[in-house]
PDB file of C-alpha atoms in Angstrom:
ATOM      1  CA  MET A  15      50.240 -42.967 -13.392  1.00 51.00           C
ATOM      2  CA  PRO A  16      50.967 -40.426 -10.778  1.00 53.00           C
ATOM      3  CA  ASP A  17      53.694 -40.979  -8.691  1.00 56.00           C
ATOM      4  CA  PRO A  18      52.780 -41.752  -5.003  1.00 58.00           C
ATOM      5  CA  ALA A  19      56.482 -40.516  -3.816  1.00 59.00           C
ATOM      6  CA  ALA A  20      55.823 -37.202  -5.553  1.00 56.00           C
ATOM      7  CA  PRO A  21      54.289 -34.152  -3.388  1.00 53.00           C
ATOM      8  CA  ALA A  22      50.857 -34.097  -3.711  1.00 54.00           C
ATOM      9  CA  VAL A  23      50.495 -30.031  -4.719  1.00 49.00           C
ATOM     10  CA  PRO A  24      53.286 -28.020  -5.833  1.00 52.00           C
ATOM     11  CA  PRO A  25      54.835 -25.206  -3.541  1.00 66.00           C
ATOM     12  CA  THR A  26      52.988 -22.592  -5.147  1.00 76.00           C
ATOM     13  CA  PRO A  27      49.251 -21.750  -4.051  1.00 86.00           C
ATOM     14  CA  PRO A  28      46.422 -23.092  -6.166  1.00 92.00           C
ATOM     15  CA  VAL A  29      44.418 -21.041  -8.325  1.00 94.00           C
ATOM     16  CA  PRO A  30      40.524 -20.879  -7.963  1.00 97.00           C
ATOM     17  CA  LEU A  31      38.651 -22.022 -10.575  1.00 98.00           C
ATOM     18  CA  ALA A  32      36.477 -19.149 -10.234  1.00 97.00           C
ATOM     19  CA  ALA A  33      39.156 -16.750 -10.720  1.00 97.00           C
ATOM     20  CA  LEU A  34      40.118 -18.351 -13.887  1.00 97.00           C
ATOM     21  CA  LEU A  35      36.864 -18.206 -15.195  1.00 98.00           C
ATOM     22  CA  GLY A  36      36.420 -14.940 -13.983  1.00 97.00           C
ATOM     23  CA  ARG A  37      39.093 -13.534 -16.175  1.00 97.00           C
ATOM     24  CA  GLU A  38      37.122 -11.917 -18.949  1.00 97.00           C
ATOM     25  CA  ASP A  39      40.173 -11.891 -21.658  1.00 97.00           C
ATOM     26  CA  LEU A  40      40.003 -15.820 -21.966  1.00 98.00           C
ATOM     27  CA  GLY A  41      35.927 -16.144 -21.889  1.00 98.00           C
ATOM     28  CA  LEU A  42      35.872 -19.556 -20.284  1.00 98.00           C
ATOM     29  CA  ARG A  43      32.751 -20.887 -19.471  1.00 98.00           C
ATOM     30  CA  GLN A  44      31.947 -23.967 -16.924  1.00 98.00           C
ATOM     31  CA  ILE A  45      28.977 -25.949 -18.745  1.00 98.00           C
ATOM     32  CA  ALA A  46      28.837 -28.865 -16.584  1.00 98.00           C
ATOM     33  CA  GLY A  47      30.272 -30.687 -13.157  1.00 98.00           C
ATOM     34  CA  PRO A  48      30.035 -29.021  -9.848  1.00 98.00           C
ATOM     35  CA  ARG A  49      30.354 -25.406  -9.532  1.00 96.00           C
ATOM     36  CA  ASP A  50      32.336 -25.457  -6.216  1.00 96.00           C
ATOM     37  CA  PRO A  51      33.632 -22.002  -5.156  1.00 94.00           C
ATOM     38  CA  ALA A  52      36.087 -23.768  -3.446  1.00 95.00           C
ATOM     39  CA  ALA A  53      37.569 -25.831  -6.408  1.00 97.00           C
ATOM     40  CA  VAL A  54      41.139 -25.005  -7.241  1.00 97.00           C
ATOM     41  CA  VAL A  55      43.727 -25.557 -10.179  1.00 96.00           C
ATOM     42  CA  HIS A  56      47.466 -26.009  -9.186  1.00 94.00           C
ATOM     43  CA  TRP A  57      48.603 -26.194 -13.127  1.00 92.00           C
ATOM     44  CA  ALA A  58      47.143 -26.424 -16.557  1.00 96.00           C
ATOM     45  CA  HIS A  59      48.233 -29.308 -18.832  1.00 96.00           C
ATOM     46  CA  THR A  60      47.255 -29.943 -22.615  1.00 97.00           C
ATOM     47  CA  SER A  61      46.752 -33.646 -23.667  1.00 96.00           C
ATOM     48  CA  GLU A  62      45.217 -35.019 -26.717  1.00 96.00           C
ATOM     49  CA  MET A  63      45.761 -38.318 -25.754  1.00 96.00           C
ATOM     50  CA  ALA A  64      42.539 -40.974 -25.339  1.00 94.00           C
ATOM     51  CA  ASP A  65      44.069 -42.117 -21.707  1.00 95.00           C
ATOM     52  CA  PRO A  66      46.104 -39.045 -20.212  1.00 95.00           C
ATOM     53  CA  TYR A  67      46.206 -40.804 -16.588  1.00 96.00           C
ATOM     54  CA  PRO A  68      49.490 -42.051 -16.805  1.00 95.00           C
ATOM     55  CA  TYR A  69      51.021 -38.490 -17.758  1.00 94.00           C
ATOM     56  CA  LEU A  70      48.989 -36.492 -14.921  1.00 95.00           C
ATOM     57  CA  LEU A  71      50.161 -35.605 -11.347  1.00 93.00           C
ATOM     58  CA  GLY A  72      46.821 -34.471  -9.871  1.00 94.00           C
ATOM     59  CA  GLY A  73      45.250 -30.738  -9.509  1.00 95.00           C
ATOM     60  CA  GLU A  74      45.542 -30.187 -13.528  1.00 96.00           C
ATOM     61  CA  LEU A  75      43.134 -28.238 -15.461  1.00 98.00           C
ATOM     62  CA  LEU A  76      43.682 -30.248 -18.477  1.00 98.00           C
ATOM     63  CA  LEU A  77      43.226 -28.628 -21.518  1.00 98.00           C
ATOM     64  CA  THR A  78      41.670 -30.731 -24.942  1.00 98.00           C
ATOM     65  CA  ALA A  79      40.959 -30.050 -28.295  1.00 97.00           C
ATOM     66  CA  GLY A  80      39.239 -33.347 -28.720  1.00 95.00           C
ATOM     67  CA  VAL A  81      41.574 -34.796 -31.239  1.00 94.00           C
ATOM     68  CA  HIS A  82      41.497 -38.133 -29.491  1.00 93.00           C
ATOM     69  CA  VAL A  83      37.548 -38.394 -29.950  1.00 91.00           C
ATOM     70  CA  PRO A  84      36.527 -41.084 -32.025  1.00 84.00           C
ATOM     71  CA  GLN A  85      34.980 -39.684 -35.354  1.00 71.00           C
ATOM     72  CA  ALA A  86      31.548 -40.885 -34.250  1.00 54.00           C
ATOM     73  CA  VAL A  87      30.802 -37.291 -33.031  1.00 47.00           C
ATOM     74  CA  GLU A  88      27.757 -37.005 -35.125  1.00 50.00           C
ATOM     75  CA  ALA A  89      24.233 -35.800 -33.531  1.00 49.00           C
ATOM     76  CA  ASP A  90      22.854 -39.425 -33.856  1.00 52.00           C
ATOM     77  CA  ALA A  91      26.028 -41.288 -33.181  1.00 54.00           C
ATOM     78  CA  GLU A  92      26.695 -39.309 -29.833  1.00 58.00           C
ATOM     79  CA  PRO A  93      24.877 -41.720 -27.725  1.00 59.00           C
ATOM     80  CA  ASP A  94      27.800 -44.404 -28.843  1.00 74.00           C
ATOM     81  CA  LEU A  95      30.235 -42.014 -27.403  1.00 88.00           C
ATOM     82  CA  GLU A  96      28.761 -42.158 -23.575  1.00 92.00           C
ATOM     83  CA  GLY A  97      30.986 -44.976 -22.645  1.00 92.00           C
ATOM     84  CA  TYR A  98      33.979 -43.704 -24.365  1.00 94.00           C
ATOM     85  CA  PHE A  99      33.921 -40.321 -22.402  1.00 96.00           C
ATOM     86  CA  ASP A 100      32.484 -42.156 -19.185  1.00 97.00           C
ATOM     87  CA  ALA A 101      35.911 -43.939 -19.175  1.00 96.00           C
ATOM     88  CA  TYR A 102      37.938 -40.716 -20.115  1.00 97.00           C
ATOM     89  CA  VAL A 103      36.464 -38.676 -17.442  1.00 98.00           C
ATOM     90  CA  ALA A 104      36.875 -41.510 -15.102  1.00 98.00           C
ATOM     91  CA  ARG A 105      40.274 -41.737 -15.874  1.00 97.00           C
ATOM     92  CA  ILE A 106      41.074 -38.321 -15.373  1.00 98.00           C
ATOM     93  CA  VAL A 107      39.336 -38.362 -11.917  1.00 98.00           C
ATOM     94  CA  ALA A 108      41.342 -41.204 -11.086  1.00 97.00           C
ATOM     95  CA  ALA A 109      44.673 -39.275 -11.942  1.00 97.00           C
ATOM     96  CA  GLY A 110      43.124 -35.998  -9.582  1.00 97.00           C
ATOM     97  CA  GLY A 111      42.468 -33.758 -12.321  1.00 97.00           C
ATOM     98  CA  ALA A 112      40.746 -30.742 -10.803  1.00 98.00           C
ATOM     99  CA  ALA A 113      38.922 -29.759 -14.389  1.00 98.00           C
ATOM    100  CA  LEU A 114      38.605 -30.498 -18.079  1.00 98.00           C
ATOM    101  CA  GLY A 115      38.772 -27.730 -20.503  1.00 98.00           C
ATOM    102  CA  PHE A 116      37.442 -28.550 -24.152  1.00 98.00           C
ATOM    103  CA  GLY A 117      38.587 -26.274 -26.888  1.00 97.00           C
ATOM    104  CA  LEU A 118      36.008 -25.562 -29.403  1.00 96.00           C
ATOM    105  CA  ALA A 119      37.779 -25.478 -32.998  1.00 87.00           C
ATOM    106  CA  PRO A 120      39.520 -26.600 -35.104  1.00 89.00           C
ATOM    107  CA  VAL A 121      38.183 -29.959 -34.344  1.00 92.00           C
ATOM    108  CA  HIS A 122      34.730 -29.550 -32.643  1.00 94.00           C
ATOM    109  CA  ASP A 123      32.373 -26.774 -32.912  1.00 94.00           C
ATOM    110  CA  THR A 124      30.533 -27.705 -29.724  1.00 95.00           C
ATOM    111  CA  VAL A 125      31.563 -29.542 -26.443  1.00 96.00           C
ATOM    112  CA  PRO A 126      29.991 -33.168 -27.131  1.00 95.00           C
ATOM    113  CA  ARG A 127      26.902 -33.420 -24.905  1.00 94.00           C
ATOM    114  CA  ALA A 128      28.002 -37.125 -23.838  1.00 95.00           C
ATOM    115  CA  LEU A 129      31.152 -35.285 -22.279  1.00 97.00           C
ATOM    116  CA  ALA A 130      29.278 -33.152 -20.575  1.00 97.00           C
ATOM    117  CA  GLY A 131      27.019 -35.946 -19.239  1.00 97.00           C
ATOM    118  CA  ALA A 132      30.156 -37.953 -17.958  1.00 98.00           C
ATOM    119  CA  CYS A 133      31.882 -34.833 -16.127  1.00 98.00           C
ATOM    120  CA  ASP A 134      28.265 -34.468 -14.309  1.00 98.00           C
ATOM    121  CA  ARG A 135      28.405 -38.077 -13.524  1.00 98.00           C
ATOM    122  CA  HIS A 136      32.293 -38.156 -12.260  1.00 98.00           C
ATOM    123  CA  GLY A 137      31.805 -34.516 -10.639  1.00 98.00           C
ATOM    124  CA  LEU A 138      34.670 -33.023 -12.745  1.00 98.00           C
ATOM    125  CA  PRO A 139      34.099 -29.507 -13.827  1.00 98.00           C
ATOM    126  CA  LEU A 140      33.991 -28.966 -17.736  1.00 98.00           C
ATOM    127  CA  VAL A 141      35.190 -25.764 -19.175  1.00 98.00           C
ATOM    128  CA  GLU A 142      34.612 -24.558 -22.529  1.00 98.00           C
ATOM    129  CA  VAL A 143      37.267 -22.915 -24.121  1.00 98.00           C
ATOM    130  CA  PRO A 144      36.000 -20.631 -27.048  1.00 98.00           C
ATOM    131  CA  PRO A 145      38.091 -20.508 -30.365  1.00 97.00           C
ATOM    132  CA  ARG A 146      39.952 -17.196 -30.013  1.00 97.00           C
ATOM    133  CA  THR A 147      41.444 -18.285 -26.872  1.00 98.00           C
ATOM    134  CA  THR A 148      44.564 -20.569 -27.221  1.00 97.00           C
ATOM    135  CA  PHE A 149      45.736 -23.056 -24.316  1.00 97.00           C
ATOM    136  CA  SER A 150      48.913 -21.327 -23.968  1.00 97.00           C
ATOM    137  CA  GLY A 151      46.851 -18.468 -22.967  1.00 97.00           C
ATOM    138  CA  VAL A 152      45.081 -20.508 -20.316  1.00 98.00           C
ATOM    139  CA  ALA A 153      48.208 -22.042 -19.156  1.00 97.00           C
ATOM    140  CA  ARG A 154      50.115 -18.425 -18.771  1.00 97.00           C
ATOM    141  CA  ALA A 155      46.824 -17.399 -16.917  1.00 97.00           C
ATOM    142  CA  VAL A 156      47.099 -19.976 -14.583  1.00 97.00           C
ATOM    143  CA  TRP A 157      50.677 -19.055 -13.987  1.00 94.00           C
ATOM    144  CA  GLN A 158      49.695 -15.273 -13.564  1.00 95.00           C
ATOM    145  CA  LEU A 159      47.208 -16.222 -10.655  1.00 95.00           C
ATOM    146  CA  MET A 160      49.637 -18.666  -9.399  1.00 92.00           C
ATOM    147  CA  ALA A 161      52.682 -15.481  -9.287  1.00 92.00           C
ATOM    148  CA  ARG A 162      49.983 -13.341  -7.703  1.00 92.00           C
ATOM    149  CA  ALA A 163      48.985 -15.455  -4.969  1.00 88.00           C
ATOM    150  CA  ARG A 164      52.700 -16.585  -4.183  1.00 88.00           C
ATOM    151  CA  HIS A 165      53.555 -12.886  -4.254  1.00 90.00           C
ATOM    152  CA  ALA A 166      50.454 -11.933  -1.388  1.00 88.00           C
ATOM    153  CA  GLU A 167      51.611 -14.868   0.517  1.00 86.00           C
ATOM    154  CA  LEU A 168      55.217 -13.867   0.823  1.00 87.00           C
ATOM    155  CA  ARG A 169      54.403 -10.221   1.518  1.00 91.00           C
ATOM    156  CA  ARG A 170      51.992 -11.923   4.492  1.00 88.00           C
ATOM    157  CA  VAL A 171      54.974 -13.667   5.809  1.00 87.00           C
ATOM    158  CA  THR A 172      57.406 -10.840   5.580  1.00 92.00           C
ATOM    159  CA  GLU A 173      55.190  -8.442   6.928  1.00 91.00           C
ATOM    160  CA  ALA A 174      54.688 -11.111   9.813  1.00 89.00           C
ATOM    161  CA  GLN A 175      58.283 -11.456  10.404  1.00 91.00           C
ATOM    162  CA  GLN A 176      58.798  -7.713  10.222  1.00 92.00           C
ATOM    163  CA  SER A 177      55.761  -7.189  13.237  1.00 91.00           C
ATOM    164  CA  LEU A 178      56.969 -10.110  15.053  1.00 91.00           C
ATOM    165  CA  ALA A 179      60.768  -8.557  15.205  1.00 92.00           C
ATOM    166  CA  ALA A 180      59.686  -5.143  16.224  1.00 91.00           C
ATOM    167  CA  ALA A 181      57.320  -6.490  19.037  1.00 90.00           C
ATOM    168  CA  ALA A 182      60.530  -8.308  20.291  1.00 92.00           C
ATOM    169  CA  ALA A 183      62.685  -5.152  20.390  1.00 93.00           C
ATOM    170  CA  ARG A 184      60.222  -3.759  22.737  1.00 90.00           C
ATOM    171  CA  PRO A 185      60.965  -2.969  26.210  1.00 90.00           C
ATOM    172  CA  ASP A 186      58.398  -5.712  27.288  1.00 90.00           C
ATOM    173  CA  PRO A 187      58.842  -8.170  24.304  1.00 92.00           C
ATOM    174  CA  VAL A 188      56.875 -11.259  25.740  1.00 91.00           C
ATOM    175  CA  PRO A 189      53.456  -9.748  25.849  1.00 90.00           C
ATOM    176  CA  SER A 190      54.056  -7.711  22.440  1.00 90.00           C
ATOM    177  CA  VAL A 191      55.255 -10.995  20.457  1.00 91.00           C
ATOM    178  CA  LEU A 192      52.702 -12.892  21.953  1.00 91.00           C
ATOM    179  CA  ARG A 193      50.188 -10.092  20.746  1.00 90.00           C
ATOM    180  CA  GLN A 194      51.431 -10.091  17.569  1.00 90.00           C
ATOM    181  CA  LEU A 195      51.460 -13.972  16.943  1.00 89.00           C
ATOM    182  CA  ALA A 196      47.902 -14.108  18.038  1.00 91.00           C
ATOM    183  CA  ALA A 197      46.716 -11.530  15.899  1.00 89.00           C
ATOM    184  CA  ARG A 198      48.449 -13.060  12.868  1.00 86.00           C
ATOM    185  CA  VAL A 199      47.160 -16.625  13.685  1.00 86.00           C
ATOM    186  CA  GLY A 200      43.777 -15.137  14.417  1.00 89.00           C
ATOM    187  CA  GLY A 201      43.667 -17.035  17.757  1.00 91.00           C
ATOM    188  CA  ARG A 202      45.531 -17.171  21.176  1.00 91.00           C
ATOM    189  CA  ALA A 203      48.887 -17.275  21.921  1.00 89.00           C
ATOM    190  CA  VAL A 204      50.098 -17.959  25.341  1.00 88.00           C
ATOM    191  CA  LEU A 205      53.713 -18.337  26.784  1.00 86.00           C
ATOM    192  CA  TYR A 206      53.672 -22.174  28.553  1.00 87.00           C
TER     193      TYR A 206
END
C-alpha cells in the first residue's frame, strides 16, 4: 500500500507520456485509456503480480508481460477475464499508477481486449510494448527523459540566479532586480 507519509512525487521532473510515446526507438503505442497530452510518468516499474497495489508509490508506468493473467485468455474465454482485468486496473488506479505498459511476447501475442476495456473504463492509459522493446529499455528512456528535464530545470535556475545577481550589481539595483524577477516569473514584481 502506498505510504501516505512519503512524498507524492520524486524530486525530479516528471516525463510527459507523450514524450515517451514519441520515442521511435521504443515503438510504444497507446491503445486504450485517455489520450491526455498533460499525462506524466514519474518512473517505470515492472511487476508480474496479480495485485501490484501494495508495491506502487504512485506515478508509475507499470510494465507487465501478463504472466499473472489467468490462462483463460483464449478468444472465447476473454469475456471471463473482464472481472479479473477490471479489478487489476482498478487497483493500479487506486495506487496512483500513471499508465500501464503491456509487453507483447513471450507470453501474449496481443493485448487482451478485456484489459483495454478495463483501462478505458478506469481512465488508465494502456501502452503496447512491442516484442523488440525491453522493459529495461523503457525504464532507461524514462530516466533519460527525466535527466534531460532536470538538467534543463537546473540550467533555468542557474540562469535566473545569474541574471538576478547581475541586476543587483548595477548602479540602481532595486528596479533592475524587480525587472529581472518579473521577467523570470512571467508576472509583476514590486517592492512593498
